[in-house]
Short mmCIF file of N, CA and C in Angstrom, two decimals:
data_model
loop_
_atom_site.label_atom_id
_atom_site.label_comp_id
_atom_site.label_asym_id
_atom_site.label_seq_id
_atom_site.Cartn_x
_atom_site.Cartn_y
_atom_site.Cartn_z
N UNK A 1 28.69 -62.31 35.91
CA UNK A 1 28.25 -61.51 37.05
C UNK A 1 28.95 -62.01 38.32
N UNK A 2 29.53 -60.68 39.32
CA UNK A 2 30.50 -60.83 40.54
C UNK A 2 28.81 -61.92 41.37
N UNK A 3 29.39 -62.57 42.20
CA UNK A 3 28.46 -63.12 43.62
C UNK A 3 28.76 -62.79 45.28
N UNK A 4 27.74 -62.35 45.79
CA UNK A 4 28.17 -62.40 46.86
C UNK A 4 29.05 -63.50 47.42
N UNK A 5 30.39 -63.00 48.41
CA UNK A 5 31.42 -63.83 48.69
C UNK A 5 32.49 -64.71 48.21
N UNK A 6 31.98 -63.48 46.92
CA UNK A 6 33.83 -63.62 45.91
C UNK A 6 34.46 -62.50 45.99
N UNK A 7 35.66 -62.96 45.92
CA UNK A 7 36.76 -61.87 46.22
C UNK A 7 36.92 -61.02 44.86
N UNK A 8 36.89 -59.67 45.43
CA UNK A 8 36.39 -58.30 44.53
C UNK A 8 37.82 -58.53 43.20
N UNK A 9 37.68 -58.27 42.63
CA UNK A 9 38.90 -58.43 41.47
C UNK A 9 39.89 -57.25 41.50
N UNK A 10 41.33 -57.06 41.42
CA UNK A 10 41.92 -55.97 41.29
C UNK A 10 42.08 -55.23 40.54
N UNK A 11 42.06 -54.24 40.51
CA UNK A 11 42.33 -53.42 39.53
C UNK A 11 43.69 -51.91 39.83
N UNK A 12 44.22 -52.15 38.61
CA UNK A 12 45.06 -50.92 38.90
C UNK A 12 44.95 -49.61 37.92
N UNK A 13 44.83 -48.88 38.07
CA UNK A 13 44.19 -47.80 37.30
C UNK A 13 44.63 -46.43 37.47
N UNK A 14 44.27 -45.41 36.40
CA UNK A 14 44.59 -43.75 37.13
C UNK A 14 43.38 -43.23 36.96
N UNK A 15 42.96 -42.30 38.00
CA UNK A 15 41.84 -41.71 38.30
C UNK A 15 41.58 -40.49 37.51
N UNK A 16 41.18 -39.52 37.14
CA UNK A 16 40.64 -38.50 36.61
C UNK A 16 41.75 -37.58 37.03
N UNK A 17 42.58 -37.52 37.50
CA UNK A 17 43.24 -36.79 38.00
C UNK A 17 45.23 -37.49 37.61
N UNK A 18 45.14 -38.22 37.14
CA UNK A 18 46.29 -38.91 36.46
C UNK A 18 46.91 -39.55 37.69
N UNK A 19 46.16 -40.13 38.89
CA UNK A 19 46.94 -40.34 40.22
C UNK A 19 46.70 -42.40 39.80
N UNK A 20 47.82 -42.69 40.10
CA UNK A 20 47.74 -44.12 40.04
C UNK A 20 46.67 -45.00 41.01
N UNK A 21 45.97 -46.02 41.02
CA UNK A 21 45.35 -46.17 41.97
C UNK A 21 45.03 -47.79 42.18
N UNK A 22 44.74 -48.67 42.94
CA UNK A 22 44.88 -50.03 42.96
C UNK A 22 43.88 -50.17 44.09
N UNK A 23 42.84 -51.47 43.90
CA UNK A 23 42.08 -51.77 44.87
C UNK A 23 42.80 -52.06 46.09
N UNK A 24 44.08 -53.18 45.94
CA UNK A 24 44.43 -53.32 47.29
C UNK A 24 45.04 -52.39 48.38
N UNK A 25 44.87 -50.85 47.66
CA UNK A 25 45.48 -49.95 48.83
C UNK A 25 44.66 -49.29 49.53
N UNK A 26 43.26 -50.39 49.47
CA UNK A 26 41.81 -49.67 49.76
C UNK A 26 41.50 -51.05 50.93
N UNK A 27 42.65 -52.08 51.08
CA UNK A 27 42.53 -53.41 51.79
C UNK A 27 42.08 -52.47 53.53
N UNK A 28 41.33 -53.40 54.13
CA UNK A 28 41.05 -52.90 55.99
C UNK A 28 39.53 -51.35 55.83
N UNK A 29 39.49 -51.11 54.64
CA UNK A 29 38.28 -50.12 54.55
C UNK A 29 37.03 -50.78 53.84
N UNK A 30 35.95 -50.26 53.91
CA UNK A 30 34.57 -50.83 52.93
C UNK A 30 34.59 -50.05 51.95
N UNK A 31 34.31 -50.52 50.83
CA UNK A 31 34.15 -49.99 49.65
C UNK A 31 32.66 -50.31 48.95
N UNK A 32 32.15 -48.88 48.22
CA UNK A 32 31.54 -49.35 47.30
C UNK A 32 32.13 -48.53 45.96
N UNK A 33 32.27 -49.60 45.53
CA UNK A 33 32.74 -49.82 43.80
C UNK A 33 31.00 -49.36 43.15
N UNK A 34 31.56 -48.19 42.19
CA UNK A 34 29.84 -47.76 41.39
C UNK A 34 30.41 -47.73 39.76
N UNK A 35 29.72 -48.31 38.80
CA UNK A 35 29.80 -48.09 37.70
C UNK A 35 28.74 -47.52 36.56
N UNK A 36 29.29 -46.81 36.23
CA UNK A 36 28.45 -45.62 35.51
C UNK A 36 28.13 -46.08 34.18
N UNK A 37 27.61 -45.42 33.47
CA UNK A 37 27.18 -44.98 31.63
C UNK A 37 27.94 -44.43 31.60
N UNK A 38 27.92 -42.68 31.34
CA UNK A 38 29.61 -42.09 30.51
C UNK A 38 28.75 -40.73 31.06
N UNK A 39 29.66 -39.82 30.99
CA UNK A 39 30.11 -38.92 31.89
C UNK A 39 28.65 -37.56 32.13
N UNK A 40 28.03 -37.57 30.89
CA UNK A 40 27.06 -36.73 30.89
C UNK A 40 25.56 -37.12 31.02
N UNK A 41 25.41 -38.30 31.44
CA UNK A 41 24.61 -39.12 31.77
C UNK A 41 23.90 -38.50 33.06
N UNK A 42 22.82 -38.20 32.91
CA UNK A 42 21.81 -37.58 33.90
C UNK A 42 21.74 -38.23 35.11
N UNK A 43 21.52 -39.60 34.96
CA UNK A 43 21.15 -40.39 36.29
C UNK A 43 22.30 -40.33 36.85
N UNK A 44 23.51 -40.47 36.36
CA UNK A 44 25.05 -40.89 36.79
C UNK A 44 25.02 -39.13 37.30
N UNK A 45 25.36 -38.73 36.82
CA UNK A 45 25.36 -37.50 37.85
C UNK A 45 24.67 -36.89 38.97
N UNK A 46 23.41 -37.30 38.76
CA UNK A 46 22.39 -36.88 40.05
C UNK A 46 23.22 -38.00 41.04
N UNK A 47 23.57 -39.57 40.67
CA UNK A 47 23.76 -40.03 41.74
C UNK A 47 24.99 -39.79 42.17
N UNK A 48 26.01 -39.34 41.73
CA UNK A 48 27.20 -38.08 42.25
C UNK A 48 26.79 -37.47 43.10
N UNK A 49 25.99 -36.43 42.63
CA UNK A 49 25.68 -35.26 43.58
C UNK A 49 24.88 -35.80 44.97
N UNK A 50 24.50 -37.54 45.13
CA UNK A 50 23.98 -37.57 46.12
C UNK A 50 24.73 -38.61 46.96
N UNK A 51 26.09 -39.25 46.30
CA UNK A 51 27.10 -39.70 46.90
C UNK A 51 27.91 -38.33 47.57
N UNK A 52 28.03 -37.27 47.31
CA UNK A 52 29.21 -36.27 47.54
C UNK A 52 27.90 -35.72 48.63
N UNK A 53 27.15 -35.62 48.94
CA UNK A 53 26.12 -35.01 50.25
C UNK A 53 26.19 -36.34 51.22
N UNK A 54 26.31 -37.58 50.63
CA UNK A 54 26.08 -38.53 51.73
C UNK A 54 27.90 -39.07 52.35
N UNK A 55 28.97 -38.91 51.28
CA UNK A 55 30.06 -38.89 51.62
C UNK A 55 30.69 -38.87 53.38
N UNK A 56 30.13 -37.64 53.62
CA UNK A 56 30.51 -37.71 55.32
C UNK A 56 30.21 -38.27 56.02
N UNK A 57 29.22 -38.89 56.08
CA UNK A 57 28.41 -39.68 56.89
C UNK A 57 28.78 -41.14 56.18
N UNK A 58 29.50 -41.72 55.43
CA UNK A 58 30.31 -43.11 54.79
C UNK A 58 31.26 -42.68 55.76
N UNK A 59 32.34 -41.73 55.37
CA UNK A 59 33.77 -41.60 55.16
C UNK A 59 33.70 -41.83 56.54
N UNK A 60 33.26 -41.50 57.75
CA UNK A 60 33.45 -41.70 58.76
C UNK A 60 33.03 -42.43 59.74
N UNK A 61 32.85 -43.67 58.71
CA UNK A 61 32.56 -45.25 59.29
C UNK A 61 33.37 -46.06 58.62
N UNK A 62 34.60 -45.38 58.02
CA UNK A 62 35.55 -46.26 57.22
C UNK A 62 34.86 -46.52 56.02
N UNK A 63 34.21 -45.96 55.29
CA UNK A 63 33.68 -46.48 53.94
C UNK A 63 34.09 -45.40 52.95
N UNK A 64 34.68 -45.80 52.19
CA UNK A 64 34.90 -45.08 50.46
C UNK A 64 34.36 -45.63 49.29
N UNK A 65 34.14 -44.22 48.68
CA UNK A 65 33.57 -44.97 47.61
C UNK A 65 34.34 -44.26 46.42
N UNK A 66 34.16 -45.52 45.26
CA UNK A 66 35.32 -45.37 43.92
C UNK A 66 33.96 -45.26 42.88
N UNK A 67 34.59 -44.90 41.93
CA UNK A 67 32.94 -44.39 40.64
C UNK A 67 34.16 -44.46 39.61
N UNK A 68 33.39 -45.35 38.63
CA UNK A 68 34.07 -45.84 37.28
C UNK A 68 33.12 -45.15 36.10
N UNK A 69 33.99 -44.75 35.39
CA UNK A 69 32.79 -44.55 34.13
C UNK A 69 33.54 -44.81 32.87
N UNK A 70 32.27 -45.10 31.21
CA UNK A 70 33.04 -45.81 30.00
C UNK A 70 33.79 -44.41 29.21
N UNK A 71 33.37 -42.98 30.22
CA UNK A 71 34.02 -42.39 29.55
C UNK A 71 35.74 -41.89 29.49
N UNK A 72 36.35 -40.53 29.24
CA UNK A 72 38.09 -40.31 29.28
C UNK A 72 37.72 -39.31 30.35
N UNK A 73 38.80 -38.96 31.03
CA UNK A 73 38.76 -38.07 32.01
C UNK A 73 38.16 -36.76 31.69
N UNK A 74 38.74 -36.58 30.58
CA UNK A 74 38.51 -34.82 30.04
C UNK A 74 36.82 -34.80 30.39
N UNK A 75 36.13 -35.60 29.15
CA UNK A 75 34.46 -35.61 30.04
C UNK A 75 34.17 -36.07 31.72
N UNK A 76 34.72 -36.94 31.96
CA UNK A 76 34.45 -36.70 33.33
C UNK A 76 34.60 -35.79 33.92
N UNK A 77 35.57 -35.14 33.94
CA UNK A 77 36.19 -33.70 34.41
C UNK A 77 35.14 -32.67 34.10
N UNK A 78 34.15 -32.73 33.44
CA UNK A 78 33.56 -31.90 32.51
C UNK A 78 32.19 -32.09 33.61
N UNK A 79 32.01 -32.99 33.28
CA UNK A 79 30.55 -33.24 34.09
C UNK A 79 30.59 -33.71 35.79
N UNK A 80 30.69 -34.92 36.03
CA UNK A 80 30.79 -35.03 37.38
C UNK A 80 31.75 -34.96 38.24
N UNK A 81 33.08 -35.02 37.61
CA UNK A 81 34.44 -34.36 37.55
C UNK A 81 34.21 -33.09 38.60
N UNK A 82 33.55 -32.06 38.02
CA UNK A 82 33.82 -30.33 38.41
C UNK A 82 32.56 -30.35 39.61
N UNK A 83 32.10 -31.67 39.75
CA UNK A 83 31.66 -31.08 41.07
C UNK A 83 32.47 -31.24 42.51
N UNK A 84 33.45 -31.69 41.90
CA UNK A 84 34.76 -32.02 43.22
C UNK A 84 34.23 -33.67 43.92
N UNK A 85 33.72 -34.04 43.42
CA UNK A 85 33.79 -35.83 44.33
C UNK A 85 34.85 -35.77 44.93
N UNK A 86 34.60 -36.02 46.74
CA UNK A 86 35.81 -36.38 47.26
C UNK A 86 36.06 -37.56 47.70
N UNK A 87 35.83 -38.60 46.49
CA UNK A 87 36.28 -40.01 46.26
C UNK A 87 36.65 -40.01 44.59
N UNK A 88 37.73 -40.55 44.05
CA UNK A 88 38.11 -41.05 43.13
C UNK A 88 37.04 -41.49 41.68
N UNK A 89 37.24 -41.11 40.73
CA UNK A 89 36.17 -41.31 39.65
C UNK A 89 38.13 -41.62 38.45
N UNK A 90 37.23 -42.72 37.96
CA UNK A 90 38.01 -43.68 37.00
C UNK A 90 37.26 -43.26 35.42
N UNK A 91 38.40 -42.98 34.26
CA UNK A 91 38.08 -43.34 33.17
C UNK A 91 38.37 -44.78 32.97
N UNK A 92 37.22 -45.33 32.33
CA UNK A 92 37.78 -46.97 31.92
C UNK A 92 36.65 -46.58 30.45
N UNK A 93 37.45 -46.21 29.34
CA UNK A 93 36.84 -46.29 28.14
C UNK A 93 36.92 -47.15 27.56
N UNK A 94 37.44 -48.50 27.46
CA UNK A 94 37.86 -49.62 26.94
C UNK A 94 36.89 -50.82 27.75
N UNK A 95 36.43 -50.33 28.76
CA UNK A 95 35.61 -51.04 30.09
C UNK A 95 36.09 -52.44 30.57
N UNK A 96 37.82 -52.45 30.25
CA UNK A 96 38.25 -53.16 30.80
C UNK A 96 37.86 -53.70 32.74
N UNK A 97 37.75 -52.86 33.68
CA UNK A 97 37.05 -52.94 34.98
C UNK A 97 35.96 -53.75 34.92
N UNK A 98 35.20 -53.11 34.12
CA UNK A 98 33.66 -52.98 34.01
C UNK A 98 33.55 -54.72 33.16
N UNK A 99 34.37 -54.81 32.15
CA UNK A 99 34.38 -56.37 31.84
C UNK A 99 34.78 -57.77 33.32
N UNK A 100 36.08 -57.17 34.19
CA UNK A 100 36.24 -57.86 35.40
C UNK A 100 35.10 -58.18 36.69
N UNK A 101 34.34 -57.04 36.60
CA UNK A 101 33.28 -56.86 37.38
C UNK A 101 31.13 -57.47 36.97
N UNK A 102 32.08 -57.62 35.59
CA UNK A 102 30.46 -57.93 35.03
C UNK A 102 29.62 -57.55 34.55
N UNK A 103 29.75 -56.12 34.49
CA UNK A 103 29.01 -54.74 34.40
C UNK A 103 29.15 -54.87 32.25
N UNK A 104 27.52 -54.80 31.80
CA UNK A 104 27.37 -55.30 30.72
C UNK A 104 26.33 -54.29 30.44
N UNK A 105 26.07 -54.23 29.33
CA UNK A 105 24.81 -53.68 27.90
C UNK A 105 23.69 -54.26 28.52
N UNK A 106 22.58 -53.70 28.68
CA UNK A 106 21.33 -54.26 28.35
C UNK A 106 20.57 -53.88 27.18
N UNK A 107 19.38 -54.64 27.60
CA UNK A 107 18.51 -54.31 26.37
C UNK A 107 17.39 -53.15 26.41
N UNK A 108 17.47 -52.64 25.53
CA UNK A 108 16.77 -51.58 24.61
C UNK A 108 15.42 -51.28 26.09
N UNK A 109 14.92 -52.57 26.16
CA UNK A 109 13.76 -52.46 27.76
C UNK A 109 13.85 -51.84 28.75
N UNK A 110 15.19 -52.29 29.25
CA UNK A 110 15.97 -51.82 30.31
C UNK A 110 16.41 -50.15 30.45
N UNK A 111 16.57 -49.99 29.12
CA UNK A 111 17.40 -48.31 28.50
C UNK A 111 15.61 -47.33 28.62
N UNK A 112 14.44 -47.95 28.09
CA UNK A 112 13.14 -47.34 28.39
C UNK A 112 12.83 -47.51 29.78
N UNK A 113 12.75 -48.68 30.18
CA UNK A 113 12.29 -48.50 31.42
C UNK A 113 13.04 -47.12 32.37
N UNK A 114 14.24 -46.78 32.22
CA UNK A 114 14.97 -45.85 32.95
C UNK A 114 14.96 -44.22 32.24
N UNK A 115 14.46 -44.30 31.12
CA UNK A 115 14.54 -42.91 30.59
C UNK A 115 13.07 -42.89 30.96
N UNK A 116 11.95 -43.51 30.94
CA UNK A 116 10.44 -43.39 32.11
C UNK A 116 10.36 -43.08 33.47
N UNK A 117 11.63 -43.27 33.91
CA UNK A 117 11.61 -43.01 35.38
C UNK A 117 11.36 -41.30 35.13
N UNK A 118 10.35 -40.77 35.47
CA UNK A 118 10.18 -39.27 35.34
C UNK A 118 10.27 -38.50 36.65
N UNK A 119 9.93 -39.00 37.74
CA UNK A 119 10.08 -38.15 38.78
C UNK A 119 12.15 -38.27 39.37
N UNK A 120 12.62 -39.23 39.08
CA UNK A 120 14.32 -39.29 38.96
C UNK A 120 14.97 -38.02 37.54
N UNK A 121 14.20 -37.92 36.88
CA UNK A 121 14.63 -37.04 35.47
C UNK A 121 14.35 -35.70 35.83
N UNK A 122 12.82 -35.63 36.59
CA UNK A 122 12.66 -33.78 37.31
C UNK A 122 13.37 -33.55 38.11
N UNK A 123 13.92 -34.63 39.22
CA UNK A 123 14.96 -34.04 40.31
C UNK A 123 16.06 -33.97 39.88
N UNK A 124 16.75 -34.40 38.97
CA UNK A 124 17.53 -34.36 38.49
C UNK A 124 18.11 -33.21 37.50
N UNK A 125 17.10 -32.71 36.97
CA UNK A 125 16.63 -30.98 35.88
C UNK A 125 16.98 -30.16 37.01
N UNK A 126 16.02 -30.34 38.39
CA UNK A 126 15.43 -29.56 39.41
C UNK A 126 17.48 -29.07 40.04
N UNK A 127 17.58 -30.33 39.72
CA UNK A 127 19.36 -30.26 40.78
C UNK A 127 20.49 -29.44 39.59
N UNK A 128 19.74 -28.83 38.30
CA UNK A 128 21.00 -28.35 37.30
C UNK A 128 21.51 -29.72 36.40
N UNK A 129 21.11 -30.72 36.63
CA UNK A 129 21.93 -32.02 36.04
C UNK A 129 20.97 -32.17 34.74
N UNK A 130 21.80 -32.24 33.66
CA UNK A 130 21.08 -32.05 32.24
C UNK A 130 21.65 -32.94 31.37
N UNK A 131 21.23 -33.57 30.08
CA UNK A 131 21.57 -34.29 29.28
C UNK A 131 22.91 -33.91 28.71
N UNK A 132 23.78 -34.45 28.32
CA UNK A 132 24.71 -33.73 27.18
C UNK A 132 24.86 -34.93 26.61
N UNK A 133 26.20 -34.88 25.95
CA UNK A 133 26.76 -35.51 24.74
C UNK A 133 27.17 -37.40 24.99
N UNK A 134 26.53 -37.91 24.56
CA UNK A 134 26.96 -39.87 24.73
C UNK A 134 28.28 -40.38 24.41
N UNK A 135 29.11 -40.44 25.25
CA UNK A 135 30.68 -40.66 24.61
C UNK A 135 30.55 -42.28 25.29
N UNK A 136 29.40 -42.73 24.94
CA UNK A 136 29.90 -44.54 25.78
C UNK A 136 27.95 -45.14 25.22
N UNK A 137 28.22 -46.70 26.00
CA UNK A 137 27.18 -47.42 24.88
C UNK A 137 26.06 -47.05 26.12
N UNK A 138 25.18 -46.38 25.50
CA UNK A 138 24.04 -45.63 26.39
C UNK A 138 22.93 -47.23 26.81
N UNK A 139 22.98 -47.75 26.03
CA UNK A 139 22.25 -49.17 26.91
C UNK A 139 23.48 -49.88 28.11
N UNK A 140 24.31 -49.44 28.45
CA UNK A 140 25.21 -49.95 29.56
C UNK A 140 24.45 -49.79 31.10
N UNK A 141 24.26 -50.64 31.74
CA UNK A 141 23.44 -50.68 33.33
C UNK A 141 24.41 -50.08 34.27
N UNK A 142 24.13 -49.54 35.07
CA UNK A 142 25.09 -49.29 36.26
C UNK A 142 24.85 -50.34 36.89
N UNK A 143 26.13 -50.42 37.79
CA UNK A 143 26.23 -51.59 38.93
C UNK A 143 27.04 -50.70 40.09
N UNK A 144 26.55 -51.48 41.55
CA UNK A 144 27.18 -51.29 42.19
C UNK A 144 27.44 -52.12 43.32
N UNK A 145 29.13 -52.33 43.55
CA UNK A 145 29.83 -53.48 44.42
C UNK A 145 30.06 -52.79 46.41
N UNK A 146 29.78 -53.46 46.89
CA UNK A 146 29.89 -53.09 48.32
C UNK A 146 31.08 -54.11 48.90
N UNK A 147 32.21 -53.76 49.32
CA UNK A 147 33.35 -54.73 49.23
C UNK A 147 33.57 -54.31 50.95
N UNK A 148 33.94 -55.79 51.75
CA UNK A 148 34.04 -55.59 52.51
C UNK A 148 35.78 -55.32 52.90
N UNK A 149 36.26 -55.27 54.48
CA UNK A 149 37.61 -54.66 54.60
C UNK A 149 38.24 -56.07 54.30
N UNK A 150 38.22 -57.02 53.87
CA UNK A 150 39.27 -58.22 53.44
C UNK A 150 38.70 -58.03 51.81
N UNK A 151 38.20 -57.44 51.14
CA UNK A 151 38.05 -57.94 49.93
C UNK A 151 37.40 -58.05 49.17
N UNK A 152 36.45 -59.16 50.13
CA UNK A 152 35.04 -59.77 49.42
C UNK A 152 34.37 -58.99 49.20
N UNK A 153 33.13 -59.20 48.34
CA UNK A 153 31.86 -58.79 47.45
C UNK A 153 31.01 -59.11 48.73
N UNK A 154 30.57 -58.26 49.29
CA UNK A 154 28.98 -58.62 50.49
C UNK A 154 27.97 -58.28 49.42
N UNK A 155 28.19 -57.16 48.63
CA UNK A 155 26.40 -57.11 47.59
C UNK A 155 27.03 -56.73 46.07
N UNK A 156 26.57 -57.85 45.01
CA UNK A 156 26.77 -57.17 43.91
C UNK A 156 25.20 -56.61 43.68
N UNK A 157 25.37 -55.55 43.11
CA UNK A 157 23.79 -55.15 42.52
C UNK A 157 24.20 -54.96 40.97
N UNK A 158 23.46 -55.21 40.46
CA UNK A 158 23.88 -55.16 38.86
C UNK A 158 21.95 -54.48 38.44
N UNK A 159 21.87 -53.13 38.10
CA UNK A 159 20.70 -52.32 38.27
C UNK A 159 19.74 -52.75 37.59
N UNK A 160 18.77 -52.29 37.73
CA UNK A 160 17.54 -52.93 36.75
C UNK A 160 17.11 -52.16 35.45
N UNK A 161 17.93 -50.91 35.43
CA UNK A 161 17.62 -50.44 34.33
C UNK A 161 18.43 -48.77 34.02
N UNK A 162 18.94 -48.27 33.65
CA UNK A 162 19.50 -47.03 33.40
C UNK A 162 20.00 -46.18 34.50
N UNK A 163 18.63 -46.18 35.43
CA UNK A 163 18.51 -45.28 36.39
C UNK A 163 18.61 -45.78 37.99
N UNK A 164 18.83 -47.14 37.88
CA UNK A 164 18.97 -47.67 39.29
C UNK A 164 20.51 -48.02 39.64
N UNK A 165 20.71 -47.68 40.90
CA UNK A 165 21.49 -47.69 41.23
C UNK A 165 21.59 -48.79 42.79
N UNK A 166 22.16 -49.28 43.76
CA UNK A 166 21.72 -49.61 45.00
C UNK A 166 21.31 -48.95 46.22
N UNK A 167 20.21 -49.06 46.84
CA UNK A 167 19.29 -48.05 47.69
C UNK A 167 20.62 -47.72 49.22
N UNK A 168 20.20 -46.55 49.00
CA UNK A 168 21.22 -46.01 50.02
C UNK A 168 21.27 -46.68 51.45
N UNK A 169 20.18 -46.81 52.05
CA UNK A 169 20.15 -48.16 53.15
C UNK A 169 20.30 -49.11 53.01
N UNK A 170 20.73 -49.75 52.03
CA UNK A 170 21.36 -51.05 51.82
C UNK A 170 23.13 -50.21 51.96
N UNK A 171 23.40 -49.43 52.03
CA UNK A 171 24.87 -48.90 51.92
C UNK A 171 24.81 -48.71 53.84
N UNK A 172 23.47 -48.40 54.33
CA UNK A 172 23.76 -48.01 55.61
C UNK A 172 23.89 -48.84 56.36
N UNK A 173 23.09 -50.42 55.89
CA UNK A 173 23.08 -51.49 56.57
C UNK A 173 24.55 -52.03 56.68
N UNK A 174 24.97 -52.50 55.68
CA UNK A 174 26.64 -52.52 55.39
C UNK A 174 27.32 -51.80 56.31
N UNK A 175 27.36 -50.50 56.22
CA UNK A 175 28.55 -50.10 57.27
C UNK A 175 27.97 -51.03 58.50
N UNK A 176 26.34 -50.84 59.02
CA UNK A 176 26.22 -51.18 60.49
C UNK A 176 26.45 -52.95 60.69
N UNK A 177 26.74 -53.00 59.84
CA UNK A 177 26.77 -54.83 59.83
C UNK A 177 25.38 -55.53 59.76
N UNK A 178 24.23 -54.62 59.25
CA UNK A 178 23.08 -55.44 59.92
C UNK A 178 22.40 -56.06 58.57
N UNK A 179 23.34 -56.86 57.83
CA UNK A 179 22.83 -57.21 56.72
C UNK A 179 22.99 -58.67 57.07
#
């Protein structure tokens, strides 16, 4: 597991879109780094659809955000892909990233505790976002890295269970510095 005030690891990669891409050309901006389950994953998509509404209000405090998932582009493209994210979404099916970053399997607890989350599963129905097909290891946690403009890791969150992700005011505090 990454710690706060280690330097974020590089990665070079192509995005869903076959465009080459490398952390350090993201050096002087804030980043949060998000790592997913695989592409048709309910929670992972609701929290798409609520990165791409909160997007403008990042992008124009210098913050981007990158979204990794264990699935291939074609499903990404398929699911959170076609809602147009206008930040970068990574196939890493091999979870090479996701091994650099820490981002691991939990247990079977962790995978219930998050398919119980029921009022995250109705808004999520409520928003069109629906189950489909498992192309990745469905006990995998999301994580998410908040990297500051030199580099460093200011927050690893590594989730508590399927459906957690890091609370959006902890993303607001970050831009404002008031962490």
């Amino acid at each position: 597991m990454l710690k706060t005030g280690t330097k974020a690891p590089d990665f070079s990669l192509k995005d869903i879109y076959g465009i080459q891409r490398s952390l350090t050309e993201y050096k002087g901006k804030k980043l949060m780094i998000s790592f997913y389950r695989y592409a048709a994953c309910t929670f992972c998509n609701l929290r798409i659809a609520e990165l791409i509404k909160l997007h403008p209000e990042f992008s124009s405090s210098n913050m981007e955000f990158l979204g990794f998932f264990q699935s291939p582009s074609e499903k990404i493209l398929e699911y959170a892909g076609a809602k147009k994210p206008p930040f970068p979404l990574f196939p890493d099916p091999k979870r090479e990233i996701y091994t650099l970053y820490g981002v691991e399997q939990s247990s079977r607890w962790k995978y219930l505790l998050g398919m119980l989350n029921i009022p995250k599963l109705l808004r999520s129905f409520k928003n069109g976002v629906h189950w489909g097909d498992t192309d990745g290891d469905s006990f995998l946690i999301p994580a998410d890295f908040l990297v500051d403009e030199n580099q460093m890791i200011h927050t690893a969150y590594y989730g508590k269970d399927i459906s957690d992700h890091l609370p959006v005011n902890e993303m607001r505090k970050f831009v404002r510095n008031d962490s």
